[in-house]
mmCIF file of C-alpha atoms and ligand atoms in Angstrom:
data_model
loop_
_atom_site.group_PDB
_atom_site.id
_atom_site.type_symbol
_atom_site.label_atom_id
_atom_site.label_comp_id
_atom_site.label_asym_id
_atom_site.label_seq_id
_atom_site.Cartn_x
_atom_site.Cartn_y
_atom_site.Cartn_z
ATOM 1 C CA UNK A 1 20.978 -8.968 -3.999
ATOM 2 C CA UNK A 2 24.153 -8.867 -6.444
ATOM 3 C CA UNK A 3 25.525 -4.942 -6.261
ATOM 4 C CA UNK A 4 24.938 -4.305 -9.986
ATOM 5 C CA UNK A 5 20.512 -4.822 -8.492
ATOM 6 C CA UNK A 6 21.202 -2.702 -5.371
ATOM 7 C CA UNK A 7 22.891 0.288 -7.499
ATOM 8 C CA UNK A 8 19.699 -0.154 -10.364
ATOM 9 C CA UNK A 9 17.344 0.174 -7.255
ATOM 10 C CA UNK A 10 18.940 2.973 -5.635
ATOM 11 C CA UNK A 11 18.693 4.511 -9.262
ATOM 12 C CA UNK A 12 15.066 3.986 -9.396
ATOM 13 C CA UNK A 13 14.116 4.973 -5.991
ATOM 14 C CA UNK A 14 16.309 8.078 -7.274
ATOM 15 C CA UNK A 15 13.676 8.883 -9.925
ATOM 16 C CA UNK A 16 10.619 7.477 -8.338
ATOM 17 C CA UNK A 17 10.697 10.180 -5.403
ATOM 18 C CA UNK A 18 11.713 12.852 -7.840
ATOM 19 C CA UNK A 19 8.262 11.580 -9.842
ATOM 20 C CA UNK A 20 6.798 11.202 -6.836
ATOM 21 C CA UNK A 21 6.834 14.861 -5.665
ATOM 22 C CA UNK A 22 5.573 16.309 -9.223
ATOM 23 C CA UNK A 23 3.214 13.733 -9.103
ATOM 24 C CA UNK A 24 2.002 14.722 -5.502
ATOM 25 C CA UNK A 25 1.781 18.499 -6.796
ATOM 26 C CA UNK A 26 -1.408 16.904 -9.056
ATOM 27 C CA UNK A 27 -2.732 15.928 -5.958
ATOM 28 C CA UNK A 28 -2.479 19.301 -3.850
ATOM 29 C CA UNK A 29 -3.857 21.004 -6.661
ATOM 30 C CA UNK A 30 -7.135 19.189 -7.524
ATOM 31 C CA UNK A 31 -9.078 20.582 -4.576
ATOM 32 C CA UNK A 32 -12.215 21.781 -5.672
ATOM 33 C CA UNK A 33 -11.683 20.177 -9.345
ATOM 34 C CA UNK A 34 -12.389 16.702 -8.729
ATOM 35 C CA UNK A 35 -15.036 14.167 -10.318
ATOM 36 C CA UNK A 36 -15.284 10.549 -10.113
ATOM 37 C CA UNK A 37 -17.154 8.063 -11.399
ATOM 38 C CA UNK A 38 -17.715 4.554 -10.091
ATOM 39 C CA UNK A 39 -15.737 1.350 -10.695
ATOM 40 C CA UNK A 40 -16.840 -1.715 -9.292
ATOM 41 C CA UNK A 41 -19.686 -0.288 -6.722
ATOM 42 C CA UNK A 42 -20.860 2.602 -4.887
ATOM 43 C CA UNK A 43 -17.649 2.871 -2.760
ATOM 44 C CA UNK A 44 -14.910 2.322 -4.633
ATOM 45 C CA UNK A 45 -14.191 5.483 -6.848
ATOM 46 C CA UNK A 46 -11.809 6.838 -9.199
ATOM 47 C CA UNK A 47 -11.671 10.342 -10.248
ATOM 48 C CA UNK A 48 -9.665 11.778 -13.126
ATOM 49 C CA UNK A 49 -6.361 12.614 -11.115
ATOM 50 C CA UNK A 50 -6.253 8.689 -10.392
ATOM 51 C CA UNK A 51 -5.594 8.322 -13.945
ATOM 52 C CA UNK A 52 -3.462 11.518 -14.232
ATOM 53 C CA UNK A 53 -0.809 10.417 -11.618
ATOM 54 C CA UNK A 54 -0.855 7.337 -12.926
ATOM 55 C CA UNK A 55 -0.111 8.308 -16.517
ATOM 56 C CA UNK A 56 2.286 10.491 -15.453
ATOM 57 C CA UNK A 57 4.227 7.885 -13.576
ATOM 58 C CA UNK A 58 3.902 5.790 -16.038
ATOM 59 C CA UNK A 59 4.740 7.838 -19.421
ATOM 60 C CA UNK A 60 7.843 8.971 -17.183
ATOM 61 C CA UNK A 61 9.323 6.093 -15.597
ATOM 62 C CA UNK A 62 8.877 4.151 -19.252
ATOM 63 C CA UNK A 63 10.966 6.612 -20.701
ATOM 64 C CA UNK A 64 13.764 5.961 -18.265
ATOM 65 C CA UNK A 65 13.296 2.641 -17.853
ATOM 66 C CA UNK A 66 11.342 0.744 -20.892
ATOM 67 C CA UNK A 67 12.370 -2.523 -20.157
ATOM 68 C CA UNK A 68 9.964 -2.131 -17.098
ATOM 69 C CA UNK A 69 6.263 -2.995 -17.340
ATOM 70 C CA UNK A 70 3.327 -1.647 -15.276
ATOM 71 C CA UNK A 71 0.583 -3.330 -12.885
ATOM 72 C CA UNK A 72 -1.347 -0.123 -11.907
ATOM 73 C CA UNK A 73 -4.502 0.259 -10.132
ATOM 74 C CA UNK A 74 -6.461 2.002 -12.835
ATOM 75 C CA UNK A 75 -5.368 -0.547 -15.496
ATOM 76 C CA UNK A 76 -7.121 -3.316 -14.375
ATOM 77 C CA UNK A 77 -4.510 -5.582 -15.410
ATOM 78 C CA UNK A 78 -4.920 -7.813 -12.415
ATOM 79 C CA UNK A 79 -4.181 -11.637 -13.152
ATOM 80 C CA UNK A 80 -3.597 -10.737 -16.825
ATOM 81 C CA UNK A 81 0.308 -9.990 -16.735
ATOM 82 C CA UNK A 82 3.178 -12.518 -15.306
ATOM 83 C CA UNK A 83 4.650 -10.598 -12.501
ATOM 84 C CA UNK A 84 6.294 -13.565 -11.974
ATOM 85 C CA UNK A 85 9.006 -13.381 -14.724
ATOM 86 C CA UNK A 86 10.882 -9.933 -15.815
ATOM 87 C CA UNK A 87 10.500 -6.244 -14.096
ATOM 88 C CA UNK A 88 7.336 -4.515 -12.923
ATOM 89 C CA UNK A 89 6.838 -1.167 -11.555
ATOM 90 C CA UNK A 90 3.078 -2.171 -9.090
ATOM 91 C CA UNK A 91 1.661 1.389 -8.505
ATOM 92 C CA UNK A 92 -1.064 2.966 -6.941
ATOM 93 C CA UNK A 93 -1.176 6.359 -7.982
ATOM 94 C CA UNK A 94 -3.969 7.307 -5.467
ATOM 95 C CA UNK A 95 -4.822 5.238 -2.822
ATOM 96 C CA UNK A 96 -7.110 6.560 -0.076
ATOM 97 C CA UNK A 97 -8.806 7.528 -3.370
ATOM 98 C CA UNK A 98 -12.478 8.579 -0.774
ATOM 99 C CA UNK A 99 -9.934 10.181 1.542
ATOM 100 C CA UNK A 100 -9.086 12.720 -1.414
ATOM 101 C CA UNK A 101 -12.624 13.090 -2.808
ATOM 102 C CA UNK A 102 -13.588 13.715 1.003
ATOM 103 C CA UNK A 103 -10.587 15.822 1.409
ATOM 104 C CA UNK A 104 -9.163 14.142 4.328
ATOM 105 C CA UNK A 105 -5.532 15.153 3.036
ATOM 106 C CA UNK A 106 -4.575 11.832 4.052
ATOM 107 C CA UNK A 107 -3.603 9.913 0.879
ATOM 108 C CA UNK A 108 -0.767 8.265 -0.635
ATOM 109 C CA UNK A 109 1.425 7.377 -3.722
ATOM 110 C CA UNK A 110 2.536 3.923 -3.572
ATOM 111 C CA UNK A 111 5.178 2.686 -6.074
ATOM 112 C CA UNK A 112 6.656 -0.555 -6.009
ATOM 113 C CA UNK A 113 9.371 -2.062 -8.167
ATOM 114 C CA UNK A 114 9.341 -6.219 -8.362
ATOM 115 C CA UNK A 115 12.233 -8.124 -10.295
ATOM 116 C CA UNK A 116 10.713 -11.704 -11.316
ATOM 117 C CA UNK A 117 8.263 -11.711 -8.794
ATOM 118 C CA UNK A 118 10.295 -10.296 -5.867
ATOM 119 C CA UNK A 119 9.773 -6.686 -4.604
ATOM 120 C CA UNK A 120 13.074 -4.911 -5.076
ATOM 121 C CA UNK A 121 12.135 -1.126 -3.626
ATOM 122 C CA UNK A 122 9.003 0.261 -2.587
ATOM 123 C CA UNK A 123 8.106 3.900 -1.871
ATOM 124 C CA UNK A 124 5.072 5.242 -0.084
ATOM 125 C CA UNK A 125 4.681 8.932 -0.688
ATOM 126 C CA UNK A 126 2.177 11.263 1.240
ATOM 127 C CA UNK A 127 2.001 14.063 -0.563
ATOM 128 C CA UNK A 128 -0.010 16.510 2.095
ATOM 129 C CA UNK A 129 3.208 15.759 4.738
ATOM 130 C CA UNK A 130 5.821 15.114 2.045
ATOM 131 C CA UNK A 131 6.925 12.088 3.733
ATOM 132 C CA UNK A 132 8.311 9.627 1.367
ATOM 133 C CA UNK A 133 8.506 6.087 3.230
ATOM 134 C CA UNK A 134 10.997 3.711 1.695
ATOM 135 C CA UNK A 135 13.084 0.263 1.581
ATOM 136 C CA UNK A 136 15.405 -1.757 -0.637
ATOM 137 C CA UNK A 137 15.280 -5.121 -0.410
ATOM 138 C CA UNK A 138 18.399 -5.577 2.601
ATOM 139 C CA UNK A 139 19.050 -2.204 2.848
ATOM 140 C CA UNK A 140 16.482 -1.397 6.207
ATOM 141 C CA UNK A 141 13.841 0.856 5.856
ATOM 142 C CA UNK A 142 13.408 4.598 6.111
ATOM 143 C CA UNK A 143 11.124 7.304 6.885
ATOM 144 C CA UNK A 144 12.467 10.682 4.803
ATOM 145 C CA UNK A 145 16.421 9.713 5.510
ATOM 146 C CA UNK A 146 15.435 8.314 9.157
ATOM 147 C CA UNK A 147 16.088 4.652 9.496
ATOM 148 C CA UNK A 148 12.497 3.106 11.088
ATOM 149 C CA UNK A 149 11.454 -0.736 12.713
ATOM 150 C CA UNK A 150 8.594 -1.684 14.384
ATOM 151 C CA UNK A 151 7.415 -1.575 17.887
ATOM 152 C CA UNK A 152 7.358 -4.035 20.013
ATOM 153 C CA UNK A 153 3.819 -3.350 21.763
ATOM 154 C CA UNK A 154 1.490 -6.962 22.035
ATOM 155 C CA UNK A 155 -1.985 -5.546 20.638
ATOM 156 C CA UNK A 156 -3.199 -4.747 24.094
ATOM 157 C CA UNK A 157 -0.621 -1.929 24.625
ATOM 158 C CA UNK A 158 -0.804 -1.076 21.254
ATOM 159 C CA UNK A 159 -2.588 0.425 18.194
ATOM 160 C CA UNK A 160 -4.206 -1.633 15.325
ATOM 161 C CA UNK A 161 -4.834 -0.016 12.228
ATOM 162 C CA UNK A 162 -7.350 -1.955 10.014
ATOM 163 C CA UNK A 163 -9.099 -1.367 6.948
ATOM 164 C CA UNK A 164 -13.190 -2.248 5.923
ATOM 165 C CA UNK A 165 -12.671 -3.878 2.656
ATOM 166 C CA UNK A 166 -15.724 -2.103 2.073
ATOM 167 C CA UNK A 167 -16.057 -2.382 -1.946
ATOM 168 C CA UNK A 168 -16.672 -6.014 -1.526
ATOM 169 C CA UNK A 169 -20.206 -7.262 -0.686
ATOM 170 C CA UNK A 170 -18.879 -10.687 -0.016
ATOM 171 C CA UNK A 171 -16.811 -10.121 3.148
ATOM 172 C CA UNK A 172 -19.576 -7.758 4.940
ATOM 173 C CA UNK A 173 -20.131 -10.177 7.517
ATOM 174 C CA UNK A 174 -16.929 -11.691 7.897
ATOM 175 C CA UNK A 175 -15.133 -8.382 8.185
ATOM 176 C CA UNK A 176 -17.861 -7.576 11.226
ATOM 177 C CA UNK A 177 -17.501 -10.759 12.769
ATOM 178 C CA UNK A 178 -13.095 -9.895 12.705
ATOM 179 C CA UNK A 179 -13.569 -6.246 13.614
ATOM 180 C CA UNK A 180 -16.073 -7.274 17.038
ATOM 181 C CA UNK A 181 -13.882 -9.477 17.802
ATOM 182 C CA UNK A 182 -10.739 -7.834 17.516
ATOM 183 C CA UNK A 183 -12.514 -4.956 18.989
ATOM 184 C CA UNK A 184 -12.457 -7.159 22.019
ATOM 185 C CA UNK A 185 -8.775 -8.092 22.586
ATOM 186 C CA UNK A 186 -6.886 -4.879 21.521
ATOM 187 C CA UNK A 187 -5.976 -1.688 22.970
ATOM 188 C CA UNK A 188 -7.355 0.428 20.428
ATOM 189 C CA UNK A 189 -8.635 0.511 16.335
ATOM 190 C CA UNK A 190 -7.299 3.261 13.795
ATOM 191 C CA UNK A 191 -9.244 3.063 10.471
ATOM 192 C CA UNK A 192 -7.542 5.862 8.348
ATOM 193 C CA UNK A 193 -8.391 5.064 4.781
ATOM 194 C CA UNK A 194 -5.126 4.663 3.341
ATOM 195 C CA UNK A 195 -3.845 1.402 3.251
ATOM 196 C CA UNK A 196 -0.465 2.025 2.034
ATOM 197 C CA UNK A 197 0.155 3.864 4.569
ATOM 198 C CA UNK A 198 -1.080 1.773 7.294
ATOM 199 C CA UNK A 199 1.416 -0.571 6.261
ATOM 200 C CA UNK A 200 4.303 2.236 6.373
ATOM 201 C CA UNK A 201 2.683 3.851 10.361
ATOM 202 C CA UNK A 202 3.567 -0.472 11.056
ATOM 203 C CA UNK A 203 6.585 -0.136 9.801
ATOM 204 C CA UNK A 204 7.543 2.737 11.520
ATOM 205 C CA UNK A 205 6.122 1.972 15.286
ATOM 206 C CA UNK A 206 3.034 3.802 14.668
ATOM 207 C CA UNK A 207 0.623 0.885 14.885
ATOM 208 C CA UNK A 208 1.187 -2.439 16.597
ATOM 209 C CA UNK A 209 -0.301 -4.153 13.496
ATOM 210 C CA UNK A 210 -2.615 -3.930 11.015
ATOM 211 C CA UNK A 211 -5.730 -6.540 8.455
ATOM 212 C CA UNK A 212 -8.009 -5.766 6.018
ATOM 213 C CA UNK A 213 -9.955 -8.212 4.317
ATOM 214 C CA UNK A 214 -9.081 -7.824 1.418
ATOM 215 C CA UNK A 215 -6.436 -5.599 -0.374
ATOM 216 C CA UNK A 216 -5.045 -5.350 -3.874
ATOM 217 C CA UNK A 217 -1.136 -6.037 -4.835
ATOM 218 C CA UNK A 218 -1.367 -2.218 -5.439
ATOM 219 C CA UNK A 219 -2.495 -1.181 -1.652
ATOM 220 C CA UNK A 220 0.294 -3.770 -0.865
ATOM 221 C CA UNK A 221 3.375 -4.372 -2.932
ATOM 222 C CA UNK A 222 5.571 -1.319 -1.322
ATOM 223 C CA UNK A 223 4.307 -1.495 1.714
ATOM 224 C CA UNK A 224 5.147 -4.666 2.291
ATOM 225 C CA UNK A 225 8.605 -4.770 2.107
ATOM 226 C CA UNK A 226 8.973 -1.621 4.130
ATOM 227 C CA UNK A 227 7.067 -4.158 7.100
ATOM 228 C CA UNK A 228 9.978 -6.481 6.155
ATOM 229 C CA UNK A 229 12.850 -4.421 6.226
ATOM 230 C CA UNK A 230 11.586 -2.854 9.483
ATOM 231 C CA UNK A 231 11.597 -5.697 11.324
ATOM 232 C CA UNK A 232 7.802 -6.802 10.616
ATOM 233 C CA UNK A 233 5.772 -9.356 9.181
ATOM 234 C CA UNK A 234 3.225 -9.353 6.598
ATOM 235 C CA UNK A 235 0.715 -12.336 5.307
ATOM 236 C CA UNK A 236 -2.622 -13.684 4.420
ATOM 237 C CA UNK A 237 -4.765 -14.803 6.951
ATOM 238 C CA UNK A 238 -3.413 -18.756 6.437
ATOM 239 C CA UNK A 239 0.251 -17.167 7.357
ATOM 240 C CA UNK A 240 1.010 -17.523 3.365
ATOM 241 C CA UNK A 241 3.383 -14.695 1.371
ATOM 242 C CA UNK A 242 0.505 -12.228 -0.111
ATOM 243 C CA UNK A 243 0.407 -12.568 -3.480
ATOM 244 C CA UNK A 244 1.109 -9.789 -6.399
ATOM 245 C CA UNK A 245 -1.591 -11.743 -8.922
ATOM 246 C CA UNK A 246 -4.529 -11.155 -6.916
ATOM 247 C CA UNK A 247 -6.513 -9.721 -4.174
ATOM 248 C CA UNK A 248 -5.577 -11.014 -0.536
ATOM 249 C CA UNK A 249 -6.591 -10.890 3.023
ATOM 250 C CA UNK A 250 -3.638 -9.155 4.888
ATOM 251 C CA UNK A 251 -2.339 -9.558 8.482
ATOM 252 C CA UNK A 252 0.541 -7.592 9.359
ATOM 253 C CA UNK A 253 2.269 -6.778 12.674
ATOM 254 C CA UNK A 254 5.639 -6.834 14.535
ATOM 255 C CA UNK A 255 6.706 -10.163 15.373
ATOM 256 C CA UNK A 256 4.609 -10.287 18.865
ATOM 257 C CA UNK A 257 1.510 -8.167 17.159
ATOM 258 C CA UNK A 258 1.625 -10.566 14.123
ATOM 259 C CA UNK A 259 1.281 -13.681 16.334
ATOM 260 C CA UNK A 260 -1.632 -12.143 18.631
ATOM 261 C CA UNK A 261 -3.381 -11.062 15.748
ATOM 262 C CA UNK A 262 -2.963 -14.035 13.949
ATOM 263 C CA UNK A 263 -4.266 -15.824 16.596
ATOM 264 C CA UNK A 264 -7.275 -13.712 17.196
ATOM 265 C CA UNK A 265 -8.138 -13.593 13.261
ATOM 266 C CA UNK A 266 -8.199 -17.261 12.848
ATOM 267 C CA UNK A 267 -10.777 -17.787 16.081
ATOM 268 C CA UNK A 268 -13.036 -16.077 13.218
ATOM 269 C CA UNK A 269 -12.235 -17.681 9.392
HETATM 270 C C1 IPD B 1 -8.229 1.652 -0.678
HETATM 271 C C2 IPD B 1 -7.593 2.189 0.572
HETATM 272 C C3 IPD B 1 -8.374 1.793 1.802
HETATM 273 C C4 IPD B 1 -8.627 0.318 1.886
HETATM 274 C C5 IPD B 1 -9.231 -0.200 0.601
HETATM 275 C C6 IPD B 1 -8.324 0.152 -0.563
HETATM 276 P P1 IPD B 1 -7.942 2.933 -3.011
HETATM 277 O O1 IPD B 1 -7.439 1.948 -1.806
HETATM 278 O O2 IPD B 1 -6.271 1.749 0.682
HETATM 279 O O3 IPD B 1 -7.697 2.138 2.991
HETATM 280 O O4 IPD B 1 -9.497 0.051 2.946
HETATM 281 O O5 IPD B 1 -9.401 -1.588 0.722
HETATM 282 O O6 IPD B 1 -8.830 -0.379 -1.728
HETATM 283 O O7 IPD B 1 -9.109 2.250 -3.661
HETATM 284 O O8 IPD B 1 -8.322 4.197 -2.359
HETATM 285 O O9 IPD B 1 -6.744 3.058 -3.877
#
């Protein structure tokens, strides 16, 4: 990246955690205030903070920054906008959305920032922790100012975080048929809820690697370039770049983790 991008990105990352820890305050506070109503079935949920982090993201970062657009969770602007071409914050102002309405305290803030179609800076922020995970595109990745990588564990020494996919009827079977299997040839499973996250505990040597079925380029688009600037790798389950216009399956790992995984995955599709 040309200096005049790096400076703009450490400018935004500036601003983002700054928004990011009012933002997280909204979170803290809702307990015992929150409703939710269903989106697209019985398990996948928003509730009215959703939408209030996300408009207050958005109304502030477009004041600082209104040649940026937004692809947001709770906009549904999926496949609609070319995040291809121009500047795109990719947010997800609550994901682990059940974790909060469960009150798991174990739910993230996950701001991206793309710049014709390539992700620039992405921040994870766990508000109930305050750890704010974080990369520039060439600049490494960090946990709070701690520089983090990957393990280097093969999946049976390791742990494999995964997620359900469970607001889609049409993988039910096929994300059984992965899980027994992987069941089978790893160490150990984590399922925590938050998928954002996930990818940061990766990225930081928590878990060996990490799949879901299916995640959104919201769940995703930090996330995965903190896997790349800590030494990991990220795909869909053909080994193809995940994409930011729609939904993908997602295998992620260190290098040996990725390739085991892979490996293991593809026994299945
Ligand atoms: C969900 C979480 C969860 C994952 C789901 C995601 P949301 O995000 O990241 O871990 O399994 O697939 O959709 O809906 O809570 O923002």
């Amino acid at each position: 990246m040309e200096t005049n991008e790096i400076l703009k990105a450490i400018k935004i990352k500036k601003d983002v955690v700054k928004l990011c820890k009012k933002a997280g305050k909204i979170i803290l506070d809702a307990y015992g205030k929150i409703n939710f109503d269903q989106k697209t079935s019985s398990r996948d949920l928003v509730t009215q903070y959703d939408k209030k982090v996300q408009e207050y993201l958005e109304s502030n970062l477009s004041k600082k920054y209104p040649e940026i657009n937004f692809l947001a969770e709770e906009s549904d602007d999926l496949g609609k906008v070319d995040i291809y071409h121009g500047e795109f914050f990719v947010i997800d102002p609550i994901d682990g959305t059940s974790n909060f309405i469960h009150n798991l305290k174990h739910s993230a803030i996950s701001v991206g920032y793309v710049k014709d179609g390539e992700v620039v800076l992405g921040v994870v922020y766990n508000p109930y922790t305050k750890d704010f995970y974080s990369a520039i595109k060439g600049q490494g990745a960090y946990l709070n100012a701690e520089n983090i990588s990957v393990n280097n564990l093969s999946v049976k020494n390791g742990l494999v975080g995964y997620g359900t996919a469970c607001y889609y009827d049409d993988l039910r079977q096929q994300a059984k048929t992965i899980h027994n299997l992987v069941t089978d040839n790893v160490n150990d499973l984590r399922r925590p809820g938050t998928a954002s996250l996930d990818l940061c505990y990766l990225a930081s040597g928590k878990f060996c690697a990490f799949y879901e079925c299916r995640l959104a380029p919201w769940d995703y688009c930090a996330g995965m370039l903190i896997i790349a600037e800590a030494g990991g790798k990220i795909t869909d389950f053909d080994g193809k770049p995940l994409s930011l216009e729609k939904k993908c399956p997602v295998i992620a790992g260190n290098p040996i983790a990725y390739k085991e995984l892979f490996d293991i995955i593809s026994a299945v599709k």
